[in-house]
Amino acid sequence: MKKGRGVFMKRLLAAFSVLLLLLSLFSFGSCSEQTVTKSVFAMNTYCTVTVPAKNADAADEIIRRVNALEALLSVSREGSDIYRLNYSDGEQTPIDNETALLLKRALELNSLLPAFDFSLFRLSLLWGFFDTPSVPDDADIKSALSHCGTDKLTVGDGFASLSGGAMVDLGAIAKGYAADEASKILLSHGVERALLNFGGNVFVLGTKQSGADYKVGIKKPYTEEILATLTGKDLFYVTSGSYERYFTEGGKNYCHIIDPKTGYPAESGLYSVTVVCEDGTLADVLSTAFFIMGAEASLDFINETHLCEAVFVTCGNGVIITDGLKDRFTLLSSDYALKD
Ligand code: AMP
Ligand code: MG
């Protein structure tokens, strides 16, 4: 049975509420320190900041910064740089320098990891991921795919243009970039400890007041339970998962991450990938790309580049972790087994 927009949105919101619940794992661990949590709906998700109450100014500045980035980078907000670029009919479009820089970074990361292809927006629209999702005709998928390709994007200082009907979408990188910018604001305010959760892009600054590490939860796929926890300070933890946004048709689940080789939702045998590293933008891109590439190719990439640590949750109920996480990972569910 085809699921309509209502069901899709319900799932989307359920996923967000789980992410917010995850924050409760991040108890600041002290009766004496008061905290504040501020949240904003931006970049198609909830962006949440938790800081000690004395640092409320930093949280306010972060919310303002996230709103400003949303105004530039949103794919669906009329008047944003990305919206104007996508609907410019191939014309050169003036954009903010910050948007130009992020598009250039996205191009570089696409060269490193072709699975991260931010030119697939036409396909996301065809699959209805921004409206009412359903499986399109194969011919329409092939036709939309022929319009995609990052080679159709030209970026200069303060302008960009798209040829051949391509449309871009920074949904797999913008939250990570925003989290990077937010972490800079925390540091500039001298904040000692803080937790950010921008739709699955988590940043942990410092430790609990007791000196103990915060625990970051990885969700058990398609449930509201926690599968495993990770520890480690001053790091980004970014998860891409098939259960985050999906619809079901003909008894099959279709997720929102599209394989640029096929034009269909990625199916690489993974429920989720969590990437851990010091660069939020990179972590966001890596988690999306790894989800498409699958565990084996991603592990080869990590062994070659040493750019991050990662946790792969496989559809066979296995969990694979990279060596650097061995002492920082705890599996909480007996339904899943740690694999070598
Ligand atoms: P994330 O949640 O960071 O994994 O990003 C997923 C979002 O990025 C989707 O909701 C789309 O907006 C967009 N997207 C889908 N497929 C791709 C892809 N292959 N490369 C880059 N962005 C993608
Ligand atoms: Mg991503």
PDB file of N, CA and C and ligand atoms in Angstrom, residues 44 75 110 113-121 124 129-130 169-176 199 201 238-241 244-245 256-260 266 283-285 287-289 291-292, ligand 1:
ATOM      1  N   ASN A  44      15.361  21.357   7.397  1.00  0.00           N
ATOM      2  CA  ASN A  44      14.470  20.201   7.352  1.00  0.00           C
ATOM      3  C   ASN A  44      14.553  19.315   8.590  1.00  0.00           C
ATOM      4  N   VAL A  75      16.933  24.310   0.426  1.00  0.00           N
ATOM      5  CA  VAL A  75      16.582  23.919  -0.942  1.00  0.00           C
ATOM      6  C   VAL A  75      15.114  24.250  -1.235  1.00  0.00           C
ATOM      7  N   ASN A 110      32.895  15.769  -3.431  1.00  0.00           N
ATOM      8  CA  ASN A 110      32.297  14.900  -4.440  1.00  0.00           C
ATOM      9  C   ASN A 110      33.383  14.226  -5.289  1.00  0.00           C
ATOM     10  N   LEU A 113      34.662  11.504  -2.996  1.00  0.00           N
ATOM     11  CA  LEU A 113      33.644  10.478  -2.727  1.00  0.00           C
ATOM     12  C   LEU A 113      32.472  10.677  -3.691  1.00  0.00           C
ATOM     13  N   PRO A 114      32.534  10.079  -4.881  1.00  0.00           N
ATOM     14  CA  PRO A 114      31.480  10.316  -5.883  1.00  0.00           C
ATOM     15  C   PRO A 114      30.076   9.937  -5.398  1.00  0.00           C
ATOM     16  N   ALA A 115      29.981   9.036  -4.395  1.00  0.00           N
ATOM     17  CA  ALA A 115      28.643   8.677  -3.881  1.00  0.00           C
ATOM     18  C   ALA A 115      27.955   9.895  -3.273  1.00  0.00           C
ATOM     19  N   PHE A 116      28.755  10.816  -2.710  1.00  0.00           N
ATOM     20  CA  PHE A 116      28.196  12.084  -2.221  1.00  0.00           C
ATOM     21  C   PHE A 116      27.985  12.965  -3.454  1.00  0.00           C
ATOM     22  N   ASP A 117      26.755  12.959  -3.949  1.00  0.00           N
ATOM     23  CA  ASP A 117      26.443  13.709  -5.175  1.00  0.00           C
ATOM     24  C   ASP A 117      25.298  14.668  -4.859  1.00  0.00           C
ATOM     25  N   PHE A 118      25.657  15.933  -4.669  1.00  0.00           N
ATOM     26  CA  PHE A 118      24.647  16.908  -4.230  1.00  0.00           C
ATOM     27  C   PHE A 118      23.886  17.512  -5.426  1.00  0.00           C
ATOM     28  N   SER A 119      24.011  16.870  -6.605  1.00  0.00           N
ATOM     29  CA  SER A 119      23.292  17.368  -7.793  1.00  0.00           C
ATOM     30  C   SER A 119      22.054  16.524  -8.109  1.00  0.00           C
ATOM     31  N   LEU A 120      21.578  15.750  -7.126  1.00  0.00           N
ATOM     32  CA  LEU A 120      20.493  14.799  -7.398  1.00  0.00           C
ATOM     33  C   LEU A 120      19.112  15.327  -7.026  1.00  0.00           C
ATOM     34  N   PHE A 121      18.987  16.639  -6.823  1.00  0.00           N
ATOM     35  CA  PHE A 121      17.715  17.151  -6.295  1.00  0.00           C
ATOM     36  C   PHE A 121      16.526  16.813  -7.199  1.00  0.00           C
ATOM     37  N   SER A 124      15.372  13.534  -6.106  1.00  0.00           N
ATOM     38  CA  SER A 124      14.666  13.567  -4.809  1.00  0.00           C
ATOM     39  C   SER A 124      13.247  14.085  -5.009  1.00  0.00           C
ATOM     40  N   PHE A 129      10.391  12.929  -2.145  1.00  0.00           N
ATOM     41  CA  PHE A 129      10.891  13.028  -0.773  1.00  0.00           C
ATOM     42  C   PHE A 129      10.659  14.403  -0.149  1.00  0.00           C
ATOM     43  N   PHE A 130      10.294  15.380  -0.975  1.00  0.00           N
ATOM     44  CA  PHE A 130       9.989  16.688  -0.413  1.00  0.00           C
ATOM     45  C   PHE A 130       8.489  16.962  -0.438  1.00  0.00           C
ATOM     46  N   ASP A 169      21.303  20.254  -4.014  1.00  0.00           N
ATOM     47  CA  ASP A 169      20.660  20.111  -2.702  1.00  0.00           C
ATOM     48  C   ASP A 169      21.775  19.822  -1.694  1.00  0.00           C
ATOM     49  N   LEU A 170      21.968  20.730  -0.744  1.00  0.00           N
ATOM     50  CA  LEU A 170      23.063  20.557   0.215  1.00  0.00           C
ATOM     51  C   LEU A 170      22.611  19.813   1.480  1.00  0.00           C
ATOM     52  N   GLY A 171      21.515  19.050   1.346  1.00  0.00           N
ATOM     53  CA  GLY A 171      20.933  18.346   2.503  1.00  0.00           C
ATOM     54  C   GLY A 171      21.883  17.375   3.186  1.00  0.00           C
ATOM     55  N   ALA A 172      22.901  16.898   2.483  1.00  0.00           N
ATOM     56  CA  ALA A 172      23.806  15.918   3.087  1.00  0.00           C
ATOM     57  C   ALA A 172      25.071  16.561   3.656  1.00  0.00           C
ATOM     58  N   ILE A 173      25.171  17.888   3.588  1.00  0.00           N
ATOM     59  CA  ILE A 173      26.388  18.570   4.054  1.00  0.00           C
ATOM     60  C   ILE A 173      26.063  19.802   4.909  1.00  0.00           C
ATOM     61  N   ALA A 174      24.905  20.431   4.693  1.00  0.00           N
ATOM     62  CA  ALA A 174      24.623  21.725   5.335  1.00  0.00           C
ATOM     63  C   ALA A 174      24.498  21.612   6.857  1.00  0.00           C
ATOM     64  N   LYS A 175      23.884  20.522   7.343  1.00  0.00           N
ATOM     65  CA  LYS A 175      23.733  20.373   8.795  1.00  0.00           C
ATOM     66  C   LYS A 175      25.104  20.225   9.451  1.00  0.00           C
ATOM     67  N   GLY A 176      25.987  19.503   8.771  1.00  0.00           N
ATOM     68  CA  GLY A 176      27.343  19.323   9.301  1.00  0.00           C
ATOM     69  C   GLY A 176      28.112  20.633   9.303  1.00  0.00           C
ATOM     70  N   GLY A 199      19.762  17.332  13.757  1.00  0.00           N
ATOM     71  CA  GLY A 199      19.188  16.253  12.936  1.00  0.00           C
ATOM     72  C   GLY A 199      20.134  15.094  12.713  1.00  0.00           C
ATOM     73  N   ASN A 201      23.322  15.113  13.448  1.00  0.00           N
ATOM     74  CA  ASN A 201      24.710  15.610  13.472  1.00  0.00           C
ATOM     75  C   ASN A 201      24.964  16.086  14.895  1.00  0.00           C
ATOM     76  N   VAL A 238      28.090  11.734  13.458  1.00  0.00           N
ATOM     77  CA  VAL A 238      27.052  11.989  12.444  1.00  0.00           C
ATOM     78  C   VAL A 238      26.509  10.666  11.895  1.00  0.00           C
ATOM     79  N   THR A 239      25.198  10.527  11.973  1.00  0.00           N
ATOM     80  CA  THR A 239      24.564   9.278  11.524  1.00  0.00           C
ATOM     81  C   THR A 239      23.708   9.513  10.283  1.00  0.00           C
ATOM     82  N   SER A 240      23.867   8.640   9.296  1.00  0.00           N
ATOM     83  CA  SER A 240      22.919   8.555   8.169  1.00  0.00           C
ATOM     84  C   SER A 240      22.254   7.192   8.282  1.00  0.00           C
ATOM     85  N   GLY A 241      20.917   7.161   8.301  1.00  0.00           N
ATOM     86  CA  GLY A 241      20.233   5.882   8.476  1.00  0.00           C
ATOM     87  C   GLY A 241      19.040   5.742   7.556  1.00  0.00           C
ATOM     88  N   GLU A 244      15.667   7.056   8.903  1.00  0.00           N
ATOM     89  CA  GLU A 244      15.463   8.473   9.229  1.00  0.00           C
ATOM     90  C   GLU A 244      14.309   9.073   8.431  1.00  0.00           C
ATOM     91  N   ARG A 245      14.285   8.814   7.131  1.00  0.00           N
ATOM     92  CA  ARG A 245      13.184   9.263   6.269  1.00  0.00           C
ATOM     93  C   ARG A 245      12.995   8.191   5.217  1.00  0.00           C
ATOM     94  N   HIS A 256      15.613   7.944   1.808  1.00  0.00           N
ATOM     95  CA  HIS A 256      15.794   9.257   1.172  1.00  0.00           C
ATOM     96  C   HIS A 256      17.184   9.480   0.587  1.00  0.00           C
ATOM     97  N   ILE A 257      18.095   8.520   0.784  1.00  0.00           N
ATOM     98  CA  ILE A 257      19.459   8.693   0.271  1.00  0.00           C
ATOM     99  C   ILE A 257      19.553   7.954  -1.068  1.00  0.00           C
ATOM    100  N   ILE A 258      19.899   8.702  -2.110  1.00  0.00           N
ATOM    101  CA  ILE A 258      19.831   8.163  -3.472  1.00  0.00           C
ATOM    102  C   ILE A 258      21.219   7.793  -3.989  1.00  0.00           C
ATOM    103  N   ASP A 259      21.285   6.621  -4.607  1.00  0.00           N
ATOM    104  CA  ASP A 259      22.549   6.169  -5.191  1.00  0.00           C
ATOM    105  C   ASP A 259      22.703   6.824  -6.567  1.00  0.00           C
ATOM    106  N   PRO A 260      23.742   7.683  -6.739  1.00  0.00           N
ATOM    107  CA  PRO A 260      23.870   8.390  -8.022  1.00  0.00           C
ATOM    108  C   PRO A 260      24.152   7.463  -9.202  1.00  0.00           C
ATOM    109  N   ALA A 266      19.478   4.171  -2.007  1.00  0.00           N
ATOM    110  CA  ALA A 266      20.648   3.310  -1.773  1.00  0.00           C
ATOM    111  C   ALA A 266      20.248   2.018  -1.082  1.00  0.00           C
ATOM    112  N   ALA A 283      32.289  14.931   8.340  1.00  0.00           N
ATOM    113  CA  ALA A 283      31.559  13.801   8.943  1.00  0.00           C
ATOM    114  C   ALA A 283      30.193  13.638   8.291  1.00  0.00           C
ATOM    115  N   ASP A 284      29.526  14.762   8.007  1.00  0.00           N
ATOM    116  CA  ASP A 284      28.197  14.712   7.384  1.00  0.00           C
ATOM    117  C   ASP A 284      28.286  14.069   5.992  1.00  0.00           C
ATOM    118  N   VAL A 285      29.259  14.522   5.221  1.00  0.00           N
ATOM    119  CA  VAL A 285      29.436  13.988   3.862  1.00  0.00           C
ATOM    120  C   VAL A 285      29.827  12.508   3.909  1.00  0.00           C
ATOM    121  N   SER A 287      29.212  10.249   6.194  1.00  0.00           N
ATOM    122  CA  SER A 287      28.149   9.320   6.628  1.00  0.00           C
ATOM    123  C   SER A 287      27.180   9.057   5.465  1.00  0.00           C
ATOM    124  N   THR A 288      26.851  10.089   4.709  1.00  0.00           N
ATOM    125  CA  THR A 288      25.936   9.893   3.568  1.00  0.00           C
ATOM    126  C   THR A 288      26.606   9.013   2.504  1.00  0.00           C
ATOM    127  N   ALA A 289      27.864   9.332   2.189  1.00  0.00           N
ATOM    128  CA  ALA A 289      28.573   8.573   1.147  1.00  0.00           C
ATOM    129  C   ALA A 289      28.754   7.113   1.579  1.00  0.00           C
ATOM    130  N   PHE A 291      26.946   5.380   3.571  1.00  0.00           N
ATOM    131  CA  PHE A 291      25.662   4.678   3.553  1.00  0.00           C
ATOM    132  C   PHE A 291      25.404   4.106   2.150  1.00  0.00           C
ATOM    133  N   ILE A 292      25.812   4.850   1.126  1.00  0.00           N
ATOM    134  CA  ILE A 292      25.613   4.396  -0.260  1.00  0.00           C
ATOM    135  C   ILE A 292      26.664   3.355  -0.649  1.00  0.00           C
TER     136      ILE A 292
HETATM  137  P1  AMP B   1      22.076  12.810   5.274  1.00  0.00           P
HETATM  138  O1  AMP B   1      20.861  12.773   6.148  1.00  0.00           O
HETATM  139  O2  AMP B   1      23.143  13.740   5.708  1.00  0.00           O
HETATM  140  O3  AMP B   1      22.609  11.463   4.968  1.00  0.00           O
HETATM  141  O4  AMP B   1      21.629  13.457   3.880  1.00  0.00           O
HETATM  142  C1  AMP B   1      20.551  12.962   3.155  1.00  0.00           C
HETATM  143  C2  AMP B   1      19.962  14.068   2.308  1.00  0.00           C
HETATM  144  O5  AMP B   1      20.903  14.463   1.304  1.00  0.00           O
HETATM  145  C3  AMP B   1      18.718  13.637   1.572  1.00  0.00           C
HETATM  146  O6  AMP B   1      17.563  13.904   2.329  1.00  0.00           O
HETATM  147  C4  AMP B   1      18.788  14.472   0.286  1.00  0.00           C
HETATM  148  O7  AMP B   1      18.332  15.778   0.550  1.00  0.00           O
HETATM  149  C5  AMP B   1      20.278  14.526   0.011  1.00  0.00           C
HETATM  150  N1  AMP B   1      20.813  13.395  -0.767  1.00  0.00           N
HETATM  151  C6  AMP B   1      20.173  12.244  -1.153  1.00  0.00           C
HETATM  152  N2  AMP B   1      21.025  11.443  -1.797  1.00  0.00           N
HETATM  153  C7  AMP B   1      22.233  12.083  -1.835  1.00  0.00           C
HETATM  154  C8  AMP B   1      23.515  11.754  -2.367  1.00  0.00           C
HETATM  155  N3  AMP B   1      23.765  10.612  -2.994  1.00  0.00           N
HETATM  156  N4  AMP B   1      24.524  12.670  -2.187  1.00  0.00           N
HETATM  157  C9  AMP B   1      24.307  13.851  -1.565  1.00  0.00           C
HETATM  158  N5  AMP B   1      23.120  14.211  -1.059  1.00  0.00           N
HETATM  159  C10 AMP B   1      22.093  13.335  -1.169  1.00  0.00           C
END
